[in-house]
Amino acid sequence: MELETREKELLGKIDHRRIPGHVAMIMDGNGRWAQERGLPRSAGHRQGVETVRETVRFCNYLGIKALTLFAFSTENWRRPAREVNYLMSLPGQYLQTELPELVKNNVRVQLLGERNRLPAQVLRAIDEGLSATAGNSGMTLSFALNYGARREITRAVEALIGDLQLKGGKVSVSEDLLASYLYTAGLPDPDLLIRTGGEYRISNFLLWQLAYSELWFTPVYWPDFSRLHLLGAIADFQQRERRYGRISQK
Ligand code: V07
C-alpha cells in the first residue's frame, strides 16, 4: 500500500501489538457533505462508498480482524423513496467492483440485520458476493443492513425463549448464551466505535456489543474520512486505558 509522509509518520507512532481487534463505524454525514456542495444527497452516498472501499483496504492492511459498518438502519426506510432506492443499489455495486480484491485478501463479508425486509433483488445481488467469501479466514467485514439493535436483542430473546421451551426450561440464561443469539454471534465485541458526521449518539447500533467499547467521535463527514483520521482514532484508542470497572493499575 502506498502511504503518504504524514500517514507513515502516524503509523510509526502506533503500537502494532495493540491494534484494535474489532472496529465498528457509524458512517454519518454523507447527505450533508453533498448538500454543502450543492449536489444531490445520492452524490454523498456515492462518495461514501469510495470511503468504504479505502477504509476496508486500510483496515485489512493494519491487521484489524473485524470491521463492522452501519450501512442502513431500520429507521432509514423513512427517507424519500428515491434515496432509499439509490441506497439499496449500493451493496450490489460495491460487491461487483470489490469482490475480486476481497477474495484475494481473504476477507469474509457478512450482513447483520433483518434480511426479510430487504428487496429480493438486493438480496440476490448481495448473496452471490457473500457466498464467494464465506470460506475466507481473514478479516470479517460486516455490513449492518436493515439493522436496529433493539430489534436484534428482541429477536434474540424471542429465539432464546423458544429454545428454552424445547429444553423444558432447565437452562440458566447467561450473558454469553444471550449473545450467541445476536447477529454478531462469533464476533468479539468492538474495541472501538468511530462515528463521523458530528453527532454524539449511538443511534440504536450494537447496543449490547458496545457495552465496554471506546467511543471516538469526529465532525468530519464520512466522505472526507481518511486513513489519517483512522490512524488518529487508533492512536487515541491506544492512549486510553480500559478498566472494565476496575480501578487503575497505575
Ligand atoms: C452504503 C455508503 C457508505 C456511507 C453510508 C451510506 C451509503 C457499502 C454498502 C454495502 C452493504 C452491504 C454489502 C456490501 C456493501 C452500503 C448501503 C449504503 C445501503 F454486502 N456502502 N453502503 N450499503 N453507503
Coordinates of C-alpha atoms and ligand atoms in Angstrom, one line a residue:
M1 CA 0.0 0.0 0.0
E2 CA 1.3 3.5 -1.0
L3 CA 1.3 5.8 2.1
E4 CA 1.9 9.5 2.2
T5 CA 4.5 11.0 4.5
R6 CA 2.1 12.1 7.3
E7 CA 0.4 8.7 7.2
K8 CA 3.8 6.9 7.6
E9 CA 4.6 9.2 10.5
L10 CA 1.4 8.5 12.4
L11 CA 1.7 4.8 11.5
G12 CA 5.1 4.8 13.1
K13 CA 3.6 6.1 16.4
I14 CA 1.1 3.3 16.6
D15 CA 1.8 0.2 18.7
H16 CA 1.3 -2.7 16.3
R17 CA 0.8 -5.2 19.0
R18 CA -2.3 -3.2 20.3
I19 CA -4.3 -2.7 17.1
P20 CA -8.0 -2.9 18.0
G21 CA -9.3 -6.3 17.0
H22 CA -12.8 -5.1 16.1
V23 CA -13.6 -1.6 14.9
A24 CA -17.3 -0.5 14.3
M25 CA -18.2 2.6 12.4
I26 CA -21.3 4.8 12.0
M27 CA -20.7 6.4 8.6
D28 CA -22.7 9.6 9.0
G29 CA -22.6 12.9 7.1
N30 CA -22.9 11.8 3.5
G31 CA -26.1 13.8 2.7
R32 CA -24.7 17.0 4.4
W33 CA -21.4 16.5 2.5
A34 CA -23.3 16.6 -0.8
Q35 CA -25.8 19.4 0.1
E36 CA -23.0 21.7 1.2
R37 CA -21.6 21.3 -2.3
G38 CA -24.9 21.8 -4.0
L39 CA -25.1 18.2 -5.0
P40 CA -27.9 15.7 -4.6
R41 CA -27.7 13.5 -1.5
S42 CA -27.0 10.5 -3.7
A43 CA -23.7 12.1 -4.7
G44 CA -22.7 11.9 -1.0
H45 CA -23.7 8.3 -0.7
R46 CA -21.7 7.5 -3.9
Q47 CA -18.6 9.2 -2.4
G48 CA -19.3 7.4 0.8
V49 CA -18.9 4.1 -1.0
E50 CA -15.4 5.2 -2.1
T51 CA -14.6 5.9 1.6
V52 CA -15.8 2.4 2.4
R53 CA -13.5 0.9 -0.2
E54 CA -10.5 2.8 1.1
T55 CA -11.4 2.1 4.8
V56 CA -11.8 -1.7 4.2
R57 CA -8.4 -1.8 2.4
F58 CA -6.6 0.1 5.1
C59 CA -8.2 -1.9 8.0
N60 CA -7.1 -5.1 6.3
Y61 CA -3.6 -3.6 5.8
L62 CA -3.4 -2.7 9.5
G63 CA -4.4 -6.2 10.6
I64 CA -7.8 -5.3 12.1
K65 CA -9.6 -8.6 12.4
A66 CA -13.1 -7.4 12.3
L67 CA -14.7 -4.3 10.7
T68 CA -18.4 -3.6 11.2
L69 CA -20.0 -0.8 9.2
F70 CA -23.5 0.7 9.8
A71 CA -24.8 0.9 6.2
F72 CA -28.6 1.1 6.6
S73 CA -30.8 1.3 9.8
T74 CA -34.3 0.0 10.3
E75 CA -35.2 3.7 10.6
N76 CA -33.7 4.7 7.2
W77 CA -36.8 3.3 5.4
R78 CA -38.5 6.6 6.4
R79 CA -36.3 8.5 3.9
P80 CA -37.7 9.6 0.5
A81 CA -38.2 6.5 -1.8
R82 CA -35.7 7.8 -4.3
E83 CA -33.0 8.0 -1.8
V84 CA -33.9 4.5 -0.4
N85 CA -33.8 3.1 -3.9
Y86 CA -30.4 4.6 -4.5
L87 CA -29.0 3.3 -1.2
M88 CA -30.3 -0.2 -2.0
S89 CA -28.3 -0.2 -5.2
L90 CA -25.0 0.3 -3.4
P91 CA -24.4 -3.1 -1.8
G92 CA -24.6 -4.8 -5.2
Q93 CA -22.4 -2.0 -6.8
Y94 CA -19.8 -2.3 -4.0
L95 CA -19.6 -6.1 -4.2
Q96 CA -19.5 -6.1 -8.0
T97 CA -16.3 -4.0 -8.1
E98 CA -14.7 -5.1 -4.8
L99 CA -15.3 -8.8 -4.8
P100 CA -12.1 -9.9 -6.6
E101 CA -10.0 -7.9 -4.2
L102 CA -11.9 -9.1 -1.1
V103 CA -11.5 -12.7 -2.2
K104 CA -7.8 -12.2 -2.9
N105 CA -7.3 -10.6 0.6
N106 CA -9.1 -13.5 2.3
V107 CA -11.9 -11.1 3.6
R108 CA -15.2 -12.7 4.7
V109 CA -18.2 -10.5 4.2
Q110 CA -21.4 -10.9 6.1
L111 CA -24.7 -9.0 6.8
L112 CA -26.0 -8.0 10.2
G113 CA -29.7 -7.2 10.3
E114 CA -33.2 -8.3 9.3
R115 CA -33.0 -9.9 5.8
N116 CA -36.7 -10.4 5.3
R117 CA -37.5 -6.7 4.7
L118 CA -34.8 -6.3 2.1
P119 CA -35.9 -6.4 -1.6
A120 CA -35.3 -9.8 -3.2
Q121 CA -33.2 -8.4 -5.9
V122 CA -31.0 -6.6 -3.4
L123 CA -30.5 -9.9 -1.5
R124 CA -29.7 -11.7 -4.7
A125 CA -27.0 -9.2 -5.6
I126 CA -25.5 -9.5 -2.1
D127 CA -25.8 -13.2 -1.5
E128 CA -23.7 -14.2 -4.5
G129 CA -20.9 -12.0 -3.1
L130 CA -21.3 -13.2 0.4
S131 CA -21.1 -16.9 -0.6
A132 CA -17.9 -16.2 -2.6
T133 CA -16.2 -15.0 0.6
A134 CA -17.9 -17.4 3.1
G135 CA -14.9 -19.7 3.4
N136 CA -12.4 -16.9 3.9
S137 CA -10.5 -16.8 7.2
G138 CA -9.0 -13.2 7.2
M139 CA -10.8 -10.0 8.2
T140 CA -14.5 -10.3 8.9
L141 CA -16.3 -7.4 7.2
S142 CA -19.8 -7.0 8.5
F143 CA -22.4 -4.6 6.9
A144 CA -25.2 -3.7 9.2
L145 CA -28.1 -3.5 6.7
N146 CA -31.7 -3.0 7.8
Y147 CA -30.2 -3.2 11.3
G148 CA -31.6 -2.0 14.7
A149 CA -30.1 -3.0 18.0
R150 CA -33.3 -3.2 20.0
R151 CA -34.8 -5.3 17.3
E152 CA -31.7 -7.5 17.3
I153 CA -32.0 -8.0 21.1
T154 CA -35.7 -8.6 21.0
R155 CA -35.3 -11.3 18.3
A156 CA -32.6 -12.9 20.3
V157 CA -34.8 -13.1 23.4
E158 CA -37.6 -14.5 21.4
A159 CA -35.4 -17.2 19.8
L160 CA -33.9 -18.0 23.2
I161 CA -37.3 -18.4 24.8
G162 CA -38.3 -20.8 22.0
D163 CA -35.2 -22.9 22.6
L164 CA -35.7 -22.8 26.4
Q165 CA -39.2 -24.2 26.0
L166 CA -37.9 -27.0 23.8
K167 CA -35.4 -27.9 26.6
G168 CA -38.1 -27.9 29.3
G169 CA -36.8 -24.6 30.8
K170 CA -34.0 -26.2 32.8
V171 CA -31.3 -23.9 31.3
S172 CA -29.9 -20.9 33.1
V173 CA -29.7 -17.8 30.9
S174 CA -26.2 -16.3 30.9
E175 CA -25.0 -13.2 29.1
D176 CA -22.9 -15.4 26.8
L177 CA -26.0 -17.5 26.0
L178 CA -28.0 -14.4 25.0
A179 CA -25.1 -13.1 23.0
S180 CA -25.0 -16.3 21.0
Y181 CA -28.4 -15.4 19.6
L182 CA -27.4 -11.9 18.3
Y183 CA -26.4 -11.3 14.7
T184 CA -22.8 -10.8 15.9
A185 CA -22.5 -14.3 17.4
G186 CA -18.9 -15.4 16.9
L187 CA -17.5 -11.9 16.6
P188 CA -15.7 -10.3 19.6
D189 CA -17.3 -7.1 20.9
P190 CA -16.0 -3.9 19.2
D191 CA -12.9 -2.4 20.9
L192 CA -13.5 0.9 19.2
L193 CA -16.6 2.7 17.8
I194 CA -16.0 5.5 15.3
R195 CA -18.8 7.9 14.4
T196 CA -18.3 10.5 11.7
G197 CA -20.6 13.4 10.9
G198 CA -20.6 15.4 14.2
E199 CA -23.5 13.6 16.1
Y200 CA -22.7 12.3 19.5
R201 CA -25.1 9.3 19.7
I202 CA -25.2 5.5 19.3
S203 CA -28.4 5.6 17.3
N204 CA -29.6 2.0 18.1
F205 CA -26.3 0.5 16.8
L206 CA -24.8 -2.6 18.6
L207 CA -26.3 -1.6 22.0
W208 CA -25.3 -4.8 23.6
Q209 CA -21.9 -5.2 22.0
L210 CA -20.7 -1.7 22.7
A211 CA -21.0 -2.0 26.5
Y212 CA -17.2 -1.6 27.1
S213 CA -16.1 -0.1 23.7
E214 CA -14.1 3.1 23.4
L215 CA -16.1 5.7 21.6
W216 CA -14.5 8.1 19.1
F217 CA -16.5 10.9 17.5
T218 CA -15.4 13.3 14.8
P219 CA -17.2 16.2 13.0
V220 CA -15.6 15.0 9.7
Y221 CA -18.2 13.9 7.2
W222 CA -17.9 10.2 6.1
P223 CA -16.9 11.0 2.5
D224 CA -14.0 13.0 3.9
F225 CA -12.9 10.4 6.5
S226 CA -9.4 9.3 5.5
R227 CA -6.6 7.0 6.5
L228 CA -5.2 9.8 8.6
H229 CA -8.4 10.1 10.6
L230 CA -8.4 6.4 11.2
L231 CA -4.8 6.4 12.4
G232 CA -5.7 9.3 14.7
A233 CA -8.6 7.3 16.1
I234 CA -6.4 4.3 16.7
A235 CA -3.6 6.4 18.3
D236 CA -6.3 7.9 20.7
F237 CA -7.6 4.5 21.4
Q238 CA -4.1 3.3 22.4
Q239 CA -3.8 6.3 24.8
R240 CA -6.9 5.3 26.7
E241 CA -6.9 2.9 29.5
R242 CA -9.6 0.3 29.6
R243 CA -10.5 -0.8 33.1
Y244 CA -13.8 -2.6 32.7
G245 CA -15.0 -1.2 36.0
R246 CA -11.7 -2.0 37.9
I247 CA -9.6 0.7 39.5
S248 CA -6.4 2.0 37.8
Q249 CA -3.3 -0.2 38.0
K250 CA -1.0 2.8 37.7
Ligands
V07_1 C1 -23.9 2.4 1.7 C2 -22.0 4.0 1.6 C3 -21.4 4.4 2.9 C4 -21.9 5.5 3.6 C5 -23.3 5.3 4.3 C6 -24.5 5.2 3.4 C7 -24.2 4.8 1.9 C8 -21.4 -0.2 1.3 C9 -22.6 -0.9 1.4 C10 -22.7 -2.4 1.4 C11 -23.7 -3.0 2.1 C12 -23.8 -4.4 2.1 C13 -22.9 -5.2 1.4 C14 -21.9 -4.5 0.7 C15 -21.8 -3.2 0.7 C16 -23.6 0.0 1.5 C17 -25.7 0.9 1.8 C18 -25.2 2.2 1.8 C19 -27.2 0.6 2.0 F1 -23.0 -6.5 1.4 N1 -21.7 1.1 1.4 N2 -23.1 1.3 1.5 N3 -24.9 -0.2 1.7 N4 -23.4 3.7 1.7

